[in-house]
Short mmCIF file of C-alpha atoms and ligand atoms in Angstrom, two decimals:
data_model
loop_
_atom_site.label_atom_id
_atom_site.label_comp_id
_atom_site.label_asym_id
_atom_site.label_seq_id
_atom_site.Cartn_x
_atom_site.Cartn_y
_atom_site.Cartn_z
CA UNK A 438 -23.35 -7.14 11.34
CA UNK A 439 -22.24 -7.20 7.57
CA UNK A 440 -25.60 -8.27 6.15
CA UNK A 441 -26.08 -5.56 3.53
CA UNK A 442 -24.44 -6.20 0.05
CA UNK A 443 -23.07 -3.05 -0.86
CA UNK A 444 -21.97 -4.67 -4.45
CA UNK A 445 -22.04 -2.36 -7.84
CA UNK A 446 -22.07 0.70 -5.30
CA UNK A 447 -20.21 3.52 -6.12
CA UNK A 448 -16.49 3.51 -4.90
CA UNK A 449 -17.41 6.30 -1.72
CA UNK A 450 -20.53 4.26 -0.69
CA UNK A 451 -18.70 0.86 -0.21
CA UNK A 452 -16.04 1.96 1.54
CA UNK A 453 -18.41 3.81 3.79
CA UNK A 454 -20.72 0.97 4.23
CA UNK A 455 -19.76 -2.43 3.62
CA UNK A 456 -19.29 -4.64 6.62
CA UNK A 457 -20.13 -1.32 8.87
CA UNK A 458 -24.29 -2.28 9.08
CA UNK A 459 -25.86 -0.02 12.58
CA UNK A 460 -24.87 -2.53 15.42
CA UNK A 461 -28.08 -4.87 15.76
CA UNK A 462 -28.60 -4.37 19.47
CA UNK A 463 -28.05 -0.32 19.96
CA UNK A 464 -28.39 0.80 16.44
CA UNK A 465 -24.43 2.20 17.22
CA UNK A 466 -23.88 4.16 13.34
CA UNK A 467 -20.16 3.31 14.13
CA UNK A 468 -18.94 -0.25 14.37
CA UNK A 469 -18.14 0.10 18.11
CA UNK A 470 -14.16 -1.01 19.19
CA UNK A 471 -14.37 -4.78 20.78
CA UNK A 472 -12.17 -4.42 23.18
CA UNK A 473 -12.78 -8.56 24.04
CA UNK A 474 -10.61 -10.84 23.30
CA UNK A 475 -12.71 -14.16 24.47
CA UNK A 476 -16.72 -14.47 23.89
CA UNK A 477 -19.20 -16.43 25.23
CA UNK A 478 -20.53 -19.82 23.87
CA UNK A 479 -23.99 -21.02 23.94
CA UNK A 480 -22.78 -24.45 25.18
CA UNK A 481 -19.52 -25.83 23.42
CA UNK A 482 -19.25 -24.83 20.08
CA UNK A 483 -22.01 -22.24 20.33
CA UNK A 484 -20.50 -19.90 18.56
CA UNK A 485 -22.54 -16.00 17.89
CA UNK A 486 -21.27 -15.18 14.93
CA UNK A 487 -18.57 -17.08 14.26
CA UNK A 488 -16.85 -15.08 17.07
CA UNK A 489 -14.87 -17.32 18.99
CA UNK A 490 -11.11 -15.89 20.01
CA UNK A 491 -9.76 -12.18 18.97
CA UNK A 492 -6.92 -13.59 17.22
CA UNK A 493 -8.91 -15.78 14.67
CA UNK A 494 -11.45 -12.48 14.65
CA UNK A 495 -13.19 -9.76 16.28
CA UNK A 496 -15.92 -8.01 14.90
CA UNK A 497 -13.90 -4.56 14.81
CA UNK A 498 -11.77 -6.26 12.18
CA UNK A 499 -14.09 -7.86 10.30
CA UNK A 500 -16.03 -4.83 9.74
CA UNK A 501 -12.56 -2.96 8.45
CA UNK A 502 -11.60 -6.63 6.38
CA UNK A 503 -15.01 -6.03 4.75
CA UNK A 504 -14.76 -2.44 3.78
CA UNK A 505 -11.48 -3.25 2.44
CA UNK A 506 -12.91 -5.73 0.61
CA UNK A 507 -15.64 -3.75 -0.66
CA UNK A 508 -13.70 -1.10 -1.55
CA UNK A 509 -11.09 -3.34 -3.78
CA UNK A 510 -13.68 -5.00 -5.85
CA UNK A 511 -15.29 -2.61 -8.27
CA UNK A 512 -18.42 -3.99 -10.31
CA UNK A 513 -18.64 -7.32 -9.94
CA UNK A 514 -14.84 -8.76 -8.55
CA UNK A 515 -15.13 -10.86 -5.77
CA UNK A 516 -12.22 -10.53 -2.77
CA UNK A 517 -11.44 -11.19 0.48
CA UNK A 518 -10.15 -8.61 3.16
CA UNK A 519 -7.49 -9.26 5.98
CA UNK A 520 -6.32 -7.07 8.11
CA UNK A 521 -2.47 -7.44 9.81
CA UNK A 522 -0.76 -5.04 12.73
CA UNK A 523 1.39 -3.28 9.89
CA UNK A 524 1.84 -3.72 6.21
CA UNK A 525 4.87 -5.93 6.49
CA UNK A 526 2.92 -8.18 8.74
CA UNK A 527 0.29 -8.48 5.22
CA UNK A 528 3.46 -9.13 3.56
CA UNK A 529 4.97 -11.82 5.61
CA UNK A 530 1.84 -13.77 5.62
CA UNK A 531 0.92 -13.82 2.72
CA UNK A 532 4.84 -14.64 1.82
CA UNK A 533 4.52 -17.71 4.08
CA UNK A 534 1.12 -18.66 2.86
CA UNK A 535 2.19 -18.72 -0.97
CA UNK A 536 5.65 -19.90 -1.05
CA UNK A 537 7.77 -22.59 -0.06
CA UNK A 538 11.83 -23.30 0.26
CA UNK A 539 12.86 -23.45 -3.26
CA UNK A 540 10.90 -20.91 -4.91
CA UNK A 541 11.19 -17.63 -6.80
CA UNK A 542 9.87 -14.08 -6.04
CA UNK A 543 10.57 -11.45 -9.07
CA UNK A 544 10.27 -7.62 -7.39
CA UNK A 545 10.41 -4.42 -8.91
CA UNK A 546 14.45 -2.99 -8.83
CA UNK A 547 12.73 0.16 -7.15
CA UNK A 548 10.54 -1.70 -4.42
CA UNK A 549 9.62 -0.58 -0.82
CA UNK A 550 12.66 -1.15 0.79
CA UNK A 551 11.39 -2.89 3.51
CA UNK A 552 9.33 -5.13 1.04
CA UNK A 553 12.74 -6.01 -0.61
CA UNK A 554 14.32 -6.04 3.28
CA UNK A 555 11.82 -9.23 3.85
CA UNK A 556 12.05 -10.32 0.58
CA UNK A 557 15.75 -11.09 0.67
CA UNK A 558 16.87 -10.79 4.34
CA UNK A 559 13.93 -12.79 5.98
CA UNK A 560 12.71 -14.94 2.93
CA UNK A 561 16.27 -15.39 1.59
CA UNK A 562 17.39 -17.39 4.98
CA UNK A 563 14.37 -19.61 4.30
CA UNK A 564 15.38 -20.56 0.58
CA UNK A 565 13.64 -17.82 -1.41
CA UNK A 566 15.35 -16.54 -4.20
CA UNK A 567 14.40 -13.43 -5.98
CA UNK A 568 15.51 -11.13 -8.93
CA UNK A 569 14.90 -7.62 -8.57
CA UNK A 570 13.65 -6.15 -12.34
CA UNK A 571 12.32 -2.97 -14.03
CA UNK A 572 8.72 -3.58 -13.62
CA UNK A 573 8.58 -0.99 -16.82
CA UNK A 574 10.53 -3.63 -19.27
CA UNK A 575 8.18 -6.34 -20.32
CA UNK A 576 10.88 -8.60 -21.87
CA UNK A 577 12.98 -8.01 -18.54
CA UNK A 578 10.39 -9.39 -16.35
CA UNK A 579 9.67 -12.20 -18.59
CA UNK A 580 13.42 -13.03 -18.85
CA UNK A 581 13.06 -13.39 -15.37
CA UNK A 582 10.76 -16.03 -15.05
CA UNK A 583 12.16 -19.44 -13.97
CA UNK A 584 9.81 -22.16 -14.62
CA UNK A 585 8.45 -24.03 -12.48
CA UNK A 586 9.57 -21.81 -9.59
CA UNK A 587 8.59 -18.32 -9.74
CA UNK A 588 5.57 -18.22 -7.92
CA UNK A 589 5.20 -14.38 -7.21
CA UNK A 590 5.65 -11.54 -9.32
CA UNK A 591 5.89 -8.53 -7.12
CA UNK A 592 4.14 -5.22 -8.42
CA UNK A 593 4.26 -1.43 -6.98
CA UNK A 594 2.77 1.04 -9.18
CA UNK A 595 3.60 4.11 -8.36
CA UNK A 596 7.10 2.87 -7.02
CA UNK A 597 8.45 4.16 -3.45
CA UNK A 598 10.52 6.64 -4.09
CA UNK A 599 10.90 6.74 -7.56
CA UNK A 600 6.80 6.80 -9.09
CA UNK A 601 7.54 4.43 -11.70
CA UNK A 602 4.30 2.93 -13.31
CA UNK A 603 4.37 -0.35 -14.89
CA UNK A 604 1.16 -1.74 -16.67
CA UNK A 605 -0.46 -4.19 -13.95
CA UNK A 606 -2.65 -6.10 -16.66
CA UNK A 607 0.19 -6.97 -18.09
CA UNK A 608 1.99 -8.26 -16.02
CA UNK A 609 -0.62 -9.93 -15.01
CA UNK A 610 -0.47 -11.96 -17.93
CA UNK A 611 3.13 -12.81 -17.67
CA UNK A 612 2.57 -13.99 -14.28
CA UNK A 613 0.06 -16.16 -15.03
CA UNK A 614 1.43 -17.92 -17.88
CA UNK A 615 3.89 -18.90 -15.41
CA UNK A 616 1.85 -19.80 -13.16
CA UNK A 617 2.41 -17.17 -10.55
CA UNK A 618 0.70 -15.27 -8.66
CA UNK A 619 0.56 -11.27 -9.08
CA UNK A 620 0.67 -9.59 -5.99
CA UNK A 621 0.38 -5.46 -6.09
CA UNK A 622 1.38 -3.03 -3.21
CA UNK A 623 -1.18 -0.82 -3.82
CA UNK A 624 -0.27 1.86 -0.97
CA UNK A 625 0.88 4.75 -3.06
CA UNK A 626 -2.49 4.36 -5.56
CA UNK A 627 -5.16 3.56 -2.74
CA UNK A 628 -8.50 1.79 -3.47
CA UNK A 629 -9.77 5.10 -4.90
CA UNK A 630 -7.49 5.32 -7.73
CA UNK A 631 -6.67 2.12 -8.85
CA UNK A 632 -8.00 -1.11 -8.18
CA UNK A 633 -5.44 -3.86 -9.29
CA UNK A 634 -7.77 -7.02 -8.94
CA UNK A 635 -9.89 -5.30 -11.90
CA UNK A 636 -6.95 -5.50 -13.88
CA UNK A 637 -6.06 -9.40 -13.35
CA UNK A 638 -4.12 -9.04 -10.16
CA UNK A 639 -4.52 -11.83 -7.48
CA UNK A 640 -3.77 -9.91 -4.15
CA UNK A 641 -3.30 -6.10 -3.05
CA UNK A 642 -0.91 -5.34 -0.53
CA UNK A 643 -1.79 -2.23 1.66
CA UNK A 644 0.39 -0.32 4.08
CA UNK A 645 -2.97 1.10 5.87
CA UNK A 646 -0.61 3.46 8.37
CA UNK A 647 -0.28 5.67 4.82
CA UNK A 648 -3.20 7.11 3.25
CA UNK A 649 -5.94 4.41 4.38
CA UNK A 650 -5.13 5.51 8.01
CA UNK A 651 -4.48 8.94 6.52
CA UNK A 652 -4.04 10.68 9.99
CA UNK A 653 -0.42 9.12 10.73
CA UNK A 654 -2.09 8.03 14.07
CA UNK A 655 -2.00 4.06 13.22
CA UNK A 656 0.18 1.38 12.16
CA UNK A 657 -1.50 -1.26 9.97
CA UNK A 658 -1.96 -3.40 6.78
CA UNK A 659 -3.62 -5.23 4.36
CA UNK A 660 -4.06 -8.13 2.30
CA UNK A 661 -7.34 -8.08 -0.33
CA UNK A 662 -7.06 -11.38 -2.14
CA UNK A 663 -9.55 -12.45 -5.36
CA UNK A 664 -12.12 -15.33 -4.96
CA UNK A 665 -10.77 -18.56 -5.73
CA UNK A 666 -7.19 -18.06 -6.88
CA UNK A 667 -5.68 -21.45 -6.49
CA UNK A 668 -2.08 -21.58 -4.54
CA UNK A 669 0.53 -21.81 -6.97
CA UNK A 670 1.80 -25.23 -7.87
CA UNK A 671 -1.16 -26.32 -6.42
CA UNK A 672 -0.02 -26.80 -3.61
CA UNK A 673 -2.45 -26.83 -0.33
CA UNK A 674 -2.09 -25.10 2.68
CA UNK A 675 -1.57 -27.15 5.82
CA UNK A 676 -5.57 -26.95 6.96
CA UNK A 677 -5.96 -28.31 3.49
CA UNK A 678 -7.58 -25.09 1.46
CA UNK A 679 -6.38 -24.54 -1.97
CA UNK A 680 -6.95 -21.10 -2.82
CA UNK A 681 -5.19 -18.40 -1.60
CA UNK A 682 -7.56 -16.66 0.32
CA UNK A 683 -7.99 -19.52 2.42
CA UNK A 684 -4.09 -20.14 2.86
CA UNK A 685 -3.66 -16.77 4.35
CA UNK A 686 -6.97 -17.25 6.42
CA UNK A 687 -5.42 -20.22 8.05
CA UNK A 688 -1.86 -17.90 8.28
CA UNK A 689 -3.47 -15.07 9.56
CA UNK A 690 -4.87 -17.23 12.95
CA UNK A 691 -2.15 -19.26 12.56
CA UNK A 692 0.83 -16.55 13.10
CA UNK A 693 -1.45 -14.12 14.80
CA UNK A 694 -0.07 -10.83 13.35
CA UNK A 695 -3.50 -9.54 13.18
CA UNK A 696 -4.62 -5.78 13.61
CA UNK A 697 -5.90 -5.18 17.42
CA UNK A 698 -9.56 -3.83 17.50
CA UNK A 699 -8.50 0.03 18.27
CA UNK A 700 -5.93 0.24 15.22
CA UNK A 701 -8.67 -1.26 13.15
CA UNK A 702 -11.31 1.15 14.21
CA UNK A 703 -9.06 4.15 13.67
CA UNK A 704 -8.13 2.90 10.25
CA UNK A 705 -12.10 2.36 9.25
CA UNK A 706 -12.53 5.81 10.10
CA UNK A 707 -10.00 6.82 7.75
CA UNK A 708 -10.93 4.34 5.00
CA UNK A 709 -14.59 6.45 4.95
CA UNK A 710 -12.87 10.05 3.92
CA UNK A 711 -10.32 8.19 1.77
CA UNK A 712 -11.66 9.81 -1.05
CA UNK A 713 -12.18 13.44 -0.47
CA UNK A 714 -8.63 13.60 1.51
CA UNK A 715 -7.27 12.13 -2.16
CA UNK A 716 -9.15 14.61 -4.64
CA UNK A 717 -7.35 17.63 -2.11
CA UNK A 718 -4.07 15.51 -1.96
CA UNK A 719 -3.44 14.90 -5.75
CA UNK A 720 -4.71 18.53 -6.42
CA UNK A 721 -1.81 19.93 -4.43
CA UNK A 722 0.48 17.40 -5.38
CA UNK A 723 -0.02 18.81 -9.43
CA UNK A 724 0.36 21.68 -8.16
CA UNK A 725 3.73 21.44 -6.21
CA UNK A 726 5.15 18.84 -9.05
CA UNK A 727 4.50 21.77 -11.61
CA UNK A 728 6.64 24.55 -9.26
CA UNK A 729 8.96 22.38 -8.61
CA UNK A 730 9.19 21.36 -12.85
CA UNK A 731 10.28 25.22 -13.54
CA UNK A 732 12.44 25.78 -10.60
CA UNK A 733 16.05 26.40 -11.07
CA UNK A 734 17.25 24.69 -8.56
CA UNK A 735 15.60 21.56 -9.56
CA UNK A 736 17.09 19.10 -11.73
CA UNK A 737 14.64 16.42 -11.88
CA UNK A 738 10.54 16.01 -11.10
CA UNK A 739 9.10 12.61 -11.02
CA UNK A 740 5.43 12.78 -10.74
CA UNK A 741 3.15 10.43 -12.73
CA UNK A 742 0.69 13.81 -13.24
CA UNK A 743 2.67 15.52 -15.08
CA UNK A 744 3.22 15.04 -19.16
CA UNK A 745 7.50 14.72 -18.80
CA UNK A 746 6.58 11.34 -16.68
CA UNK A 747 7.43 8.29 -18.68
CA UNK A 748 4.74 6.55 -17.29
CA UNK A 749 1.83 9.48 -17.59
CA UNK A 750 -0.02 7.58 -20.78
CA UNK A 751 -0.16 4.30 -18.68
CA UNK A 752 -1.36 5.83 -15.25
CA UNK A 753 -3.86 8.00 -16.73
CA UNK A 754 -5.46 4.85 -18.40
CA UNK A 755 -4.41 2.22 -15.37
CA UNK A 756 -5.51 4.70 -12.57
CA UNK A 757 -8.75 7.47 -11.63
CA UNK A 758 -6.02 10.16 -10.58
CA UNK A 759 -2.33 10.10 -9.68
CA UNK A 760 -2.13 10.55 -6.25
CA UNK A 761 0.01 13.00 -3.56
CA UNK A 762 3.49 11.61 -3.74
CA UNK A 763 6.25 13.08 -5.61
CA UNK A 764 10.08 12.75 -5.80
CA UNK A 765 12.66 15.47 -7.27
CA UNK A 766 16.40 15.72 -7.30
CA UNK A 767 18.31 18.74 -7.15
CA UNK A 768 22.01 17.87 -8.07
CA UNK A 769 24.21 16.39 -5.21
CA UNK A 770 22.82 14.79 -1.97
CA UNK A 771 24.03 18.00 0.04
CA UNK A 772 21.86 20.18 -1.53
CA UNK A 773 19.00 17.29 -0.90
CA UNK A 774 19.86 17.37 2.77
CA UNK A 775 19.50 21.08 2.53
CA UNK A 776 16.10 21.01 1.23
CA UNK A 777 14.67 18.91 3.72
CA UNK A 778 16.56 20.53 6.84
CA UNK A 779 14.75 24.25 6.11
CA UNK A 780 11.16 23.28 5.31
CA UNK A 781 8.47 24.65 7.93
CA UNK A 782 5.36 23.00 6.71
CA UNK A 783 6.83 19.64 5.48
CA UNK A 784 7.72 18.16 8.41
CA UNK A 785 11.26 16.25 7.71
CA UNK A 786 10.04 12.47 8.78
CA UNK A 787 9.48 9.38 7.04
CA UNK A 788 5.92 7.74 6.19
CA UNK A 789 3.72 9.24 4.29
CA UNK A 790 -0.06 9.51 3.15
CA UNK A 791 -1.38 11.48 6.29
CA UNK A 792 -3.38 14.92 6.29
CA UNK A 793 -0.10 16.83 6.90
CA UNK A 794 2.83 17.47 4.26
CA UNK A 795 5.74 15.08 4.57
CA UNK A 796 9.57 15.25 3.29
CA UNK A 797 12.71 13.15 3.61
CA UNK A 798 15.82 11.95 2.55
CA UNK A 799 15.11 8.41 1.23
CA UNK A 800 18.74 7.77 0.70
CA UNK A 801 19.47 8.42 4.17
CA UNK A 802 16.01 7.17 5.93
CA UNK A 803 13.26 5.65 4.38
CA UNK A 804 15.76 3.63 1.91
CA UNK A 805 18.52 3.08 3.70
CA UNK A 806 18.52 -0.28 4.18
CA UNK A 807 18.73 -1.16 0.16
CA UNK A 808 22.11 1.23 -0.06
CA UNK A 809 24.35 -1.03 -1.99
CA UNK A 810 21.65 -3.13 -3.55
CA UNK A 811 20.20 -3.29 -7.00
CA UNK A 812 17.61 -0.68 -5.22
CA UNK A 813 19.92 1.91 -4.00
CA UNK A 814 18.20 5.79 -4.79
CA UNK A 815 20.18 8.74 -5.55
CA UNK A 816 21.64 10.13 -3.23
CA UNK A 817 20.16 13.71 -4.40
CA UNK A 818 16.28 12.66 -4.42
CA UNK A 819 13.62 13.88 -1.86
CA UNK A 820 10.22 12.72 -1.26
CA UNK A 821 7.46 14.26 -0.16
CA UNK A 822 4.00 13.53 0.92
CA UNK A 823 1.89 15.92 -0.32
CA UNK A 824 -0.48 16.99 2.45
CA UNK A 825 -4.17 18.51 2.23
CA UNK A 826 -2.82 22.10 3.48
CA UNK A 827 -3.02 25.31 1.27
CA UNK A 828 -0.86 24.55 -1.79
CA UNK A 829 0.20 28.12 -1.88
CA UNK A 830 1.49 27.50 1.75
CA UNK A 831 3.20 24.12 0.36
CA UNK A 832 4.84 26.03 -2.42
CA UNK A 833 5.82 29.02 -0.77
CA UNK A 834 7.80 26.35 1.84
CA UNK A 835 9.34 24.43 -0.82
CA UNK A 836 10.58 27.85 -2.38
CA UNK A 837 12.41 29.20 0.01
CA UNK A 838 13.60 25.89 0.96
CA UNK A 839 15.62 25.49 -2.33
CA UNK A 840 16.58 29.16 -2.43
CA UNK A 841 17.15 30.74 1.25
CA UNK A 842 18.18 34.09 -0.58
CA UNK A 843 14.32 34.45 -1.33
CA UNK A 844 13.61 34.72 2.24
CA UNK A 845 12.82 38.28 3.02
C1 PLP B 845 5.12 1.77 4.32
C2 PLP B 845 5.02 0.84 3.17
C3 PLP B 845 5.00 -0.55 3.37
C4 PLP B 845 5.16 -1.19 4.73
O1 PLP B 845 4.09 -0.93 5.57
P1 PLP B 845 4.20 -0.77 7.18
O2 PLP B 845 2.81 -0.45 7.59
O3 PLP B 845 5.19 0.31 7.45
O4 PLP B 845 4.68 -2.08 7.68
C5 PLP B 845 4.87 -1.34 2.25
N1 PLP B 845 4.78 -0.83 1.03
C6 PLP B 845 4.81 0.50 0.80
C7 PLP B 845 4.71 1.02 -0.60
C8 PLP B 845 4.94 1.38 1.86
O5 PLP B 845 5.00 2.70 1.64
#
């Protein structure tokens, strides 16, 4: 069903098409949901398509793995797409595809919490070791390297919660003159704004329940991994393949944390308006980050659209846009816990990247579990997940959300 080659396509046509050819036998537009999870062989080893248990793959996936693919690898970048029951499932296989006891993982000191969570909690127990580092401080992160045993360097750009940027290409380098790999959670930037394996990244990390999914409807993840990137220390994985798409291939069956054919479906479908939901989200977002920069009440905007962002310069030439989430303090966590008790339109709940306007306390919820860490957030920050509604509707909520007196 993926017989097209969709390559040096625009961005919008590949995600539409790749891997999603009219099904051969009705002419079905949609990739229909295989709700199978056994098929039929033409005598032992008969295989139709490769198709041989649901759990190694289903055609459902593969037509989302491709598109994710597709829509990674700009020009002429060769990838591979695998898709996992929830971002953290990506994570943890590719984790235990890449590393062994003894090694060292440097993360960004304002990672996903839940990255850092598995990072340290899960991994740590298994003899990882790790050192959390300003992605943003070049010398910092190369300081960090231990040779001969940092195998991953750990990139988010923008950051969850706080939008930092750092420069992917290069880190990039630094990685690789280590010989590690560069792995980028690319959930906040999306495949429409910034492609990471065009910059000299080996593997994107997606949380596809955010703006992939885009409908908050579907829990899901992502791994896109380059052609041919050899395992670091050359080591092999245990089927024997030496690259790292082929290490998580064999991880993927192997621990089975795959994405079932409806979650898949429902995330293709939001893959193919990716785009035009991101044009409205970053519009409102510029729009909210600049009410909220000449507010009062507001002591703090961190947006990586507007010109006060230290990282502007870099994400204006590292990504096509600057996407739809923003973070702003307003002087004591109270007043924080104010804010996002009285909003109407932003729904107070964590996740983000869906259709409707999100806000929350990350202190409190989405970053709880790094309180105490080298990742802890102030205590006065709130997020929000800028929705595709009317921005004058999102403004008008934030407004009298930081000033109840306004309310007539
Ligand atoms: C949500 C999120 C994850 C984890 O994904 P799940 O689908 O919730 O498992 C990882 N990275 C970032 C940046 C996220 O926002």
């Amino acid at each position: 069903m993926t017989n097209h080659d969709w390559t040096g396509a625009g961005y919008s046509t590949r995600a539409i098409h790749a891997g999603q050819d009219p099904d051969p036998t009705t002419g079905a537009v949609v990739p229909p949901v295989y709700l199978t999870s056994t098929y039929k062989q033409d005598g032992v080893g008969g295989l139709r398509g490769g198709y041989e248990y649901s759990r190694s793959a289903n055609p459902t996936r593969t037509a989302l793995e491709t598109a994710l693919a597709a829509a990674e690898s700009p020009g002429d970048v060769k990838a591979h797409g695998f898709a996992f029951a929830s971002g953290l499932a990506a994570e943890d296989t590719l984790l235990r595809a890449v590393l062994r006891p003894g090694d060292h993982v440097i993360l960004p000191d304002d990672a996903y919490g839940g990255s850092y969570r598995l990072i340290a909690r899960v991994f740590g127990a298994w003899g990882i070791e790790h050192t959390a580092v300003d992605l943003t401080d070049l010398d910092a992160v190369a300081a960090a390297v231990r040779p001969d045993a940092t195998r991953v360097l750990w990139v988010e750009t923008p950051t969850n919660p706080l939008l930092g940027i750092s420069d992917v290409a290069a880190l990039a380098a630094i990685a690789h003159d280590a010989g590690a790999l560069l792995v980028v959670d690319n959930t906040f930037a999306t495949p429409y704004l910034q492609n990471p394996l065009a910059l000299g990244a080996d593997v994107v990390v997606h949380s596809t329940t955010k703006y992939v999914g885009g409908h908050s409807d579907v829990v899901g993840g992502a791994l896109v991994v380059a052609d041919e990137v050899p395992v670091p220390g050359w080591r092999t994985a245990p089927d024997g393949a030496g690259d790292v798409a082929g290490a998580v291939r064999f991880h993927q069956n192997a621990s089975g944390a795959v994405a079932d054919p409806f979650a898949a479906w429902l995330t293709l479908r939001g893959l193919k308006t990716l785009a035009v939901r991101m044009d409205r989200h970053q519009a409102n977002a510029l729009a909210v980050a600049q009410f909220l920069e000449q507010h009062p009440r507001v002591t703090r905007v961190l947006y990586p659209g507007l010109e006060s962002h230290p990282g502007h310069a870099l994400a204006a030439r590292q990504m096509r846009g600057f996407g739809g989430m923003l973070s702003f303090q307003v002087g004591s966590e109270q007043a924080a816990l104010d804010v996002v008790a009285r909003t109407r339109v932003f729904t107070l709940a964590e996740s983000l990247g869906g259709v409707e306007s999100l806000i929350e306390h990350p202190g409190r919820m989405t970053h709880a579990s790094v309180a105490g860490s080298a990742l802890e957030v102030p205590s006065d920050l709130v997020r929000v997940s800028v929705g595709i509604e009317d921005a004058n509707d999102l403004i008008s909520d934030l407004g009298q959300a930081l000033d109840p007196s306004l309310v007539p």
